[in-house]
Short mmCIF file of C-alpha atoms and ligand atoms in Angstrom, two decimals:
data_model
loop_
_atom_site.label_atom_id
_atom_site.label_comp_id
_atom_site.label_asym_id
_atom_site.label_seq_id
_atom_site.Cartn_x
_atom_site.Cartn_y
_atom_site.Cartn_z
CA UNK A 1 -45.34 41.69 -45.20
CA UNK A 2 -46.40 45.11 -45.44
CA UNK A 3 -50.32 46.19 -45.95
CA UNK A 4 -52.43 49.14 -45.76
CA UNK A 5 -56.10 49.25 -44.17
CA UNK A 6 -57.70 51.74 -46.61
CA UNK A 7 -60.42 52.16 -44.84
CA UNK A 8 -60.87 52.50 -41.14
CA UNK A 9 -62.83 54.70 -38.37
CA UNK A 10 -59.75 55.68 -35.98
CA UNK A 11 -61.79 58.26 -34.29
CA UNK A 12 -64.43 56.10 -33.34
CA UNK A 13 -65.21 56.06 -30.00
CA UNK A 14 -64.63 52.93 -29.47
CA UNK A 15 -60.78 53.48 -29.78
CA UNK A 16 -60.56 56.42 -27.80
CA UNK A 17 -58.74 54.38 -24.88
CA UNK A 18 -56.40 51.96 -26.39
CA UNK A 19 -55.57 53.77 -29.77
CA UNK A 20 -51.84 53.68 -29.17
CA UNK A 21 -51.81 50.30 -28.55
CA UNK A 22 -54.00 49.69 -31.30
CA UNK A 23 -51.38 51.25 -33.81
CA UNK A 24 -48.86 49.13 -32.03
CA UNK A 25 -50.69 45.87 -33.00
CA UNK A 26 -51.22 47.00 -36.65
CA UNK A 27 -47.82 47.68 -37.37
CA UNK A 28 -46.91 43.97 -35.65
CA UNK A 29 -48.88 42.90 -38.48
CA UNK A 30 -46.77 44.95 -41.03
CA UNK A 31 -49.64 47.63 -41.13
CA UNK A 32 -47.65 50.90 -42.17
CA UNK A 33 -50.58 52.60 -43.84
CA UNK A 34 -53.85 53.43 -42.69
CA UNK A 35 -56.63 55.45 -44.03
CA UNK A 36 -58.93 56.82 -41.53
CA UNK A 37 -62.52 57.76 -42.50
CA UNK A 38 -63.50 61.55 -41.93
CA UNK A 39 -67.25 61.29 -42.02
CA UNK A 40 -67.38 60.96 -37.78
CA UNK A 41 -70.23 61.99 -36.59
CA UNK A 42 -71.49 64.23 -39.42
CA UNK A 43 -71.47 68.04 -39.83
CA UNK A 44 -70.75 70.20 -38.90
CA UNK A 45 -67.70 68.23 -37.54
CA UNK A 46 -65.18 67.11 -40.85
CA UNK A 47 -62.00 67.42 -39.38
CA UNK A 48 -62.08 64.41 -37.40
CA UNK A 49 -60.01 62.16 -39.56
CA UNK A 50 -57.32 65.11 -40.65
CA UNK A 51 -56.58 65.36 -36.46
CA UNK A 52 -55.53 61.73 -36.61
CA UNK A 53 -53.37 62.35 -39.45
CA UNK A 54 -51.29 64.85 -37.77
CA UNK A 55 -50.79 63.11 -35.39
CA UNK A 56 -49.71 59.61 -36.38
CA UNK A 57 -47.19 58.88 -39.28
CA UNK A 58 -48.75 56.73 -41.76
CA UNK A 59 -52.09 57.38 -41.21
CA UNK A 60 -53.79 59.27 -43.75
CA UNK A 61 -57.55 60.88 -44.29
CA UNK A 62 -60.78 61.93 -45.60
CA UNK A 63 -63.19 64.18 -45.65
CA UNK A 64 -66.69 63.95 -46.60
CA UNK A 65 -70.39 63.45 -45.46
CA UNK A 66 -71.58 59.66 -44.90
CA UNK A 67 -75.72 59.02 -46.56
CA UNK A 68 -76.28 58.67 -42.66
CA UNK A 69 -75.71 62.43 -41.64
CA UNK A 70 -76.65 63.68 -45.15
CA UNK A 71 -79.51 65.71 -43.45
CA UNK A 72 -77.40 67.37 -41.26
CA UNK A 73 -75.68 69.21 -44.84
CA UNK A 74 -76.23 72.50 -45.82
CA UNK A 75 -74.18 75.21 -48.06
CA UNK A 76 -72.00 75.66 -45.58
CA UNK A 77 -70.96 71.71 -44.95
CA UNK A 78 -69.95 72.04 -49.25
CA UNK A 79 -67.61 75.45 -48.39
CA UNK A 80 -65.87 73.32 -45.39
CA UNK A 81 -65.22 70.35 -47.44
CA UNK A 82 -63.80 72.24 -50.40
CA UNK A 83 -61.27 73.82 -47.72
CA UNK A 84 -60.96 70.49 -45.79
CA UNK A 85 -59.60 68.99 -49.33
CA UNK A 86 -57.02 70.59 -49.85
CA UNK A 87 -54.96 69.54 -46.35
CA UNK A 88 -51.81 67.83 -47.36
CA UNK A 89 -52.38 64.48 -45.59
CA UNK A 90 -56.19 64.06 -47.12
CA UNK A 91 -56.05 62.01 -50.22
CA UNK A 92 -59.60 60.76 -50.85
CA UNK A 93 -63.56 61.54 -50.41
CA UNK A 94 -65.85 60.18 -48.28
CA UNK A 95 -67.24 58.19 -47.81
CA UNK A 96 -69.85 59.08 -49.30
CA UNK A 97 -72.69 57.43 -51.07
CA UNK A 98 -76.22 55.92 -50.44
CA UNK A 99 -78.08 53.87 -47.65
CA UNK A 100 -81.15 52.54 -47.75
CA UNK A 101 -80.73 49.74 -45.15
CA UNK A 102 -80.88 52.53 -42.58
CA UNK A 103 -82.74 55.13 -44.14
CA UNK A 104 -81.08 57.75 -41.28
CA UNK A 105 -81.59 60.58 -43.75
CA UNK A 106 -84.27 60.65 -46.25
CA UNK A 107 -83.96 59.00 -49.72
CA UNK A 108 -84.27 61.81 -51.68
CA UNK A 109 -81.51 64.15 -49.73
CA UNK A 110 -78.83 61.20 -49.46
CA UNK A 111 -78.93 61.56 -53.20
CA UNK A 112 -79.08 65.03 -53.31
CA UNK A 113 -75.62 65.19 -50.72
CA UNK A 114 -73.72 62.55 -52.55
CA UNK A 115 -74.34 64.10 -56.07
CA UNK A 116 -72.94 67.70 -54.56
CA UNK A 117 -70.08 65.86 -53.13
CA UNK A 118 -69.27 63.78 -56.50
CA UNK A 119 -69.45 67.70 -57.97
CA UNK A 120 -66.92 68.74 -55.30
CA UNK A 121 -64.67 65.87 -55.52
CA UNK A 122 -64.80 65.85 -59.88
CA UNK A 123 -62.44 68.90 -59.67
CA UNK A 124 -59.90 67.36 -56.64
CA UNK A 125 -58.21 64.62 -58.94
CA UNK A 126 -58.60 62.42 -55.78
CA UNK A 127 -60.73 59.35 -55.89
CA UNK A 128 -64.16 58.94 -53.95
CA UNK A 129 -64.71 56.35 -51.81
CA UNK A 130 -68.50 54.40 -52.11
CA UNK A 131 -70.32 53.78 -49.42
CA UNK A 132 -73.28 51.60 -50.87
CA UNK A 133 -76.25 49.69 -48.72
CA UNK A 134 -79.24 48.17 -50.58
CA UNK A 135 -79.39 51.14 -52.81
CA UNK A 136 -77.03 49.32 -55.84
CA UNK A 137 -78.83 50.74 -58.88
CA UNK A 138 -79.19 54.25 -58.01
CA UNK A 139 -75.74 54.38 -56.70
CA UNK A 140 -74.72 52.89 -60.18
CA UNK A 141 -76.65 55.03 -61.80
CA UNK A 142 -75.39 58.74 -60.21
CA UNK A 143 -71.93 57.55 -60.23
CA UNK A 144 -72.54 57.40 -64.22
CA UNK A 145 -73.98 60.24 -64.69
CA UNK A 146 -72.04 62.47 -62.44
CA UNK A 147 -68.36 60.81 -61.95
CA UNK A 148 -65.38 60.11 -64.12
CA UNK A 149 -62.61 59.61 -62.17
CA UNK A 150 -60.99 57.08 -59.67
CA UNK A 151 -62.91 55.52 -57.11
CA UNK A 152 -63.49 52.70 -54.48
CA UNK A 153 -66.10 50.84 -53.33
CA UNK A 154 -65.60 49.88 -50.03
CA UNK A 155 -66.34 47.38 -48.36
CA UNK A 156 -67.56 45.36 -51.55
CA UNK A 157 -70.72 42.67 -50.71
CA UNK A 158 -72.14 42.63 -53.84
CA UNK A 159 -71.93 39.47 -56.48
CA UNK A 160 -69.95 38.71 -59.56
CA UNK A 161 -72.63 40.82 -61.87
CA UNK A 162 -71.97 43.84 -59.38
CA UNK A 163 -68.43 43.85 -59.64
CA UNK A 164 -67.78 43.56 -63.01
CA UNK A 165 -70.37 46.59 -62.69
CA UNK A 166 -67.70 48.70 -60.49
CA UNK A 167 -64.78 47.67 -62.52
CA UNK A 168 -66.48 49.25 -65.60
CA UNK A 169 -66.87 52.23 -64.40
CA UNK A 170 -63.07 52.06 -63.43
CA UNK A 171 -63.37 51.33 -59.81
CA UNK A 172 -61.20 49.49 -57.05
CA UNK A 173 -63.09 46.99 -55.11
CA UNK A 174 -62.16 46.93 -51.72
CA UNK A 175 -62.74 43.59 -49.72
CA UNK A 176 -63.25 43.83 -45.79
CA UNK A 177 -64.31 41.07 -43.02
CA UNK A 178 -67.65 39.78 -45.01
CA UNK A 179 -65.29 38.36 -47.05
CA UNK A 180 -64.83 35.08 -44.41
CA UNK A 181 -68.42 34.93 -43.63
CA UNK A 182 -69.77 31.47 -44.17
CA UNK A 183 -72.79 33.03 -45.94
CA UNK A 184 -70.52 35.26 -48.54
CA UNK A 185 -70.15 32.76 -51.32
CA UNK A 186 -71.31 35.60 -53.29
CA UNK A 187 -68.33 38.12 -52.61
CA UNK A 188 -66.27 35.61 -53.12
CA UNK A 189 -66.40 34.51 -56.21
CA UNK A 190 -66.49 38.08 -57.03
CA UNK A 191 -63.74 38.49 -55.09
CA UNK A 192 -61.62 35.77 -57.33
CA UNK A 193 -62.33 38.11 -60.58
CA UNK A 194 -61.23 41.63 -59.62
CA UNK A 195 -57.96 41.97 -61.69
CA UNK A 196 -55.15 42.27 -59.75
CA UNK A 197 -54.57 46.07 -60.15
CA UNK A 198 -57.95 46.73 -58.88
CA UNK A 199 -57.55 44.81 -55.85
CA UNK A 200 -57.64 46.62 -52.12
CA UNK A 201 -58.20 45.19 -48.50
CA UNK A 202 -59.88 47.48 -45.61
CA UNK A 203 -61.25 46.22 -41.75
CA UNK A 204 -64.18 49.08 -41.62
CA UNK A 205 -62.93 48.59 -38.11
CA UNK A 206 -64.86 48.92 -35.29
CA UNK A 207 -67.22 47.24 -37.86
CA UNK A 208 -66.98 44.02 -39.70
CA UNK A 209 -64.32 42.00 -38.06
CA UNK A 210 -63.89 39.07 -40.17
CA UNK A 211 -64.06 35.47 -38.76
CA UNK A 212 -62.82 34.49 -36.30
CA UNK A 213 -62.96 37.65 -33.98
CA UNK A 214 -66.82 38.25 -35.58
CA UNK A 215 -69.15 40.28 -33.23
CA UNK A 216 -66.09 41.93 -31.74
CA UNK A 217 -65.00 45.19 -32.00
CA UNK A 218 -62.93 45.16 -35.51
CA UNK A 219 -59.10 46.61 -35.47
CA UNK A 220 -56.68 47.20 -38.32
CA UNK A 221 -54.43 43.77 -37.12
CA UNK A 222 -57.21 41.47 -37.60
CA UNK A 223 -57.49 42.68 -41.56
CA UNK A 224 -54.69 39.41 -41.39
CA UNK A 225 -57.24 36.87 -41.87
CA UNK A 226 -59.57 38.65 -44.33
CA UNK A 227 -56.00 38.50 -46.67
CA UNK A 228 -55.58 35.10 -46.02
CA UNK A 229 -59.09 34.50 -46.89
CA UNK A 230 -58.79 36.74 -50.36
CA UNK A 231 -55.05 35.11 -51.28
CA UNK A 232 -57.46 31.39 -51.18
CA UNK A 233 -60.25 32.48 -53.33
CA UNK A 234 -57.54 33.43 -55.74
CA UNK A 235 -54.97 30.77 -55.14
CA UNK A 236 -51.85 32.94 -54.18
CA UNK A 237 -50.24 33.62 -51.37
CA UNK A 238 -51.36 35.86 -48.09
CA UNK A 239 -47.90 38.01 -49.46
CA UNK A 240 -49.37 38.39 -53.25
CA UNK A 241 -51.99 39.94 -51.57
CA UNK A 242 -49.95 42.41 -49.16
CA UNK A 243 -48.04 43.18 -52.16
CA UNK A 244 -50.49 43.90 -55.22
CA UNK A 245 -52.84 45.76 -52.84
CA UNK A 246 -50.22 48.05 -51.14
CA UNK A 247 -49.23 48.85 -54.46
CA UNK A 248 -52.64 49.66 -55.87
CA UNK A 249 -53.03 51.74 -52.72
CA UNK A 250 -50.09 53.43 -53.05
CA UNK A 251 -50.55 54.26 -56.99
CA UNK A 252 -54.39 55.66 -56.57
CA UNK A 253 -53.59 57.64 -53.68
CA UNK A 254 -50.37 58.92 -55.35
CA UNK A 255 -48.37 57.83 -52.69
CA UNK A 256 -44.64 57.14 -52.47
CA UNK A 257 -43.92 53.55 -51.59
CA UNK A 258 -43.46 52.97 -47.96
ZN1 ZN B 1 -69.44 52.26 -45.18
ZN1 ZN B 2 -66.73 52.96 -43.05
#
């Protein structure tokens, strides 16, 4: 079985100590691709994920400002990203996006960052990559105004109404640990009617671990169970899954098979 975690925080400090081994227990699990997450700790630091890159085959980045750190922007954060972009192992942006669960950075100015970054990433050809937290409609509605292009929303919680939402706009919908939650009955049947070429798993690791390592700190070999819970809402097989979504991955990120 091969897979790819597209989206993961490698340079999270909570990996600083055991990262090696970490990768070990990832590619166990048939985990040749990774894509690490550049947004770190926020400007005026974006190079975080392309260090990881260099270093470890397979693993791939981004760059881009999360709605957390969106305060910490200014015109220079928009030069560095449009330099950051064009580094040979980065193939997507963000993530970026909106979060009013936290509210870390004002409203107002988490719009104001993600719409510059959309503006940034429109002339890349590489897809974005949605972050989206209790902030559904206005997400929806910049993305329309402001995006064509390819696109993911990661770590996808919303319902059946939502998703067929995303796919419109031509979006992958990338499924993480909620997925396995006993109180995700929602994701899951929106899971079961993503068509198959739209399809992508992710851990959000340290975040998220699916059940039954929930509460712990998530890693890229427990993404396992999340595609065994995804191949039963659809009624395939855990290797349908590895297969379909390391192809998708591969095809939006322009990718060679691995
Ligand atoms: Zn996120
Ligand atoms: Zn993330």
């Amino acid at each position: 079985m091969t897979l790819v975690d597209s989206h993961v925080h490698l340079d999270h400090e909570q990996f600083r100590d055991d990262l090696d081994a970490l990768l070990d227990r990832a590619h166990q699990q048939g985990i040749t691709r990774m894509l690490t997450i550049g947004t770190g700790d926020g400007p005026p630091k974006l190079d975080c994920a392309i260090e990881l890159a260099l270093k470890y085959e397979g693993v791939y980045a981004t760059v881009g400002v999360h709605p957390h750190e969106a305060a910490k922007a200014d015109p220079k954060t928009f030069d560095n990203l449009r330099a950051l972009m064009t580094e040979p192992k980065v193939l997507a942006f963000g993530e970026i996006g909106l979060d009013y669960h936290y509210d870390f950075s004002p409203r107002e100015v988490q719009r104001e960052v993600f719409i510059e970054q959309l503006r940034i990433a429109q002339g890349s050809g590489k897809p974005v990559i949605i972050h989206t937290r209790e902030a559904w409609d206005d997400t929806l509605e910049i993305l329309r105004r402001e995006w064509s292009g390819p696109g993911i929303m990661h770590c996808f919680t919303g319902d059946e109404t939502q998703a067929r939402q995303a796919l419109d706009l031509d979006f992958h919908l990338s499924f993480g640990g909620v997925l396995t939650f006993k109180t995700a009955e929602n994701v899951r049947q929106a899971a079961a009617i993503v068509p198959n070429d739209r399809l992508l798993v992710e851990t959000d690791a340290p975040y998220l671990a699916p059940i039954p390592h929930r509460g712990k700190r998530n890693e890229p070999a427990f993404m396992i169970e999340t595609v065994r819970k995804l191949a039963e809402v659809r009624g395939t097989t855990p290797d349908e899954i590895a297969a379909l979504t390391t192809h998708n991955y591969n095809q939006l990120m322009s990718l060679a098979a691995s």
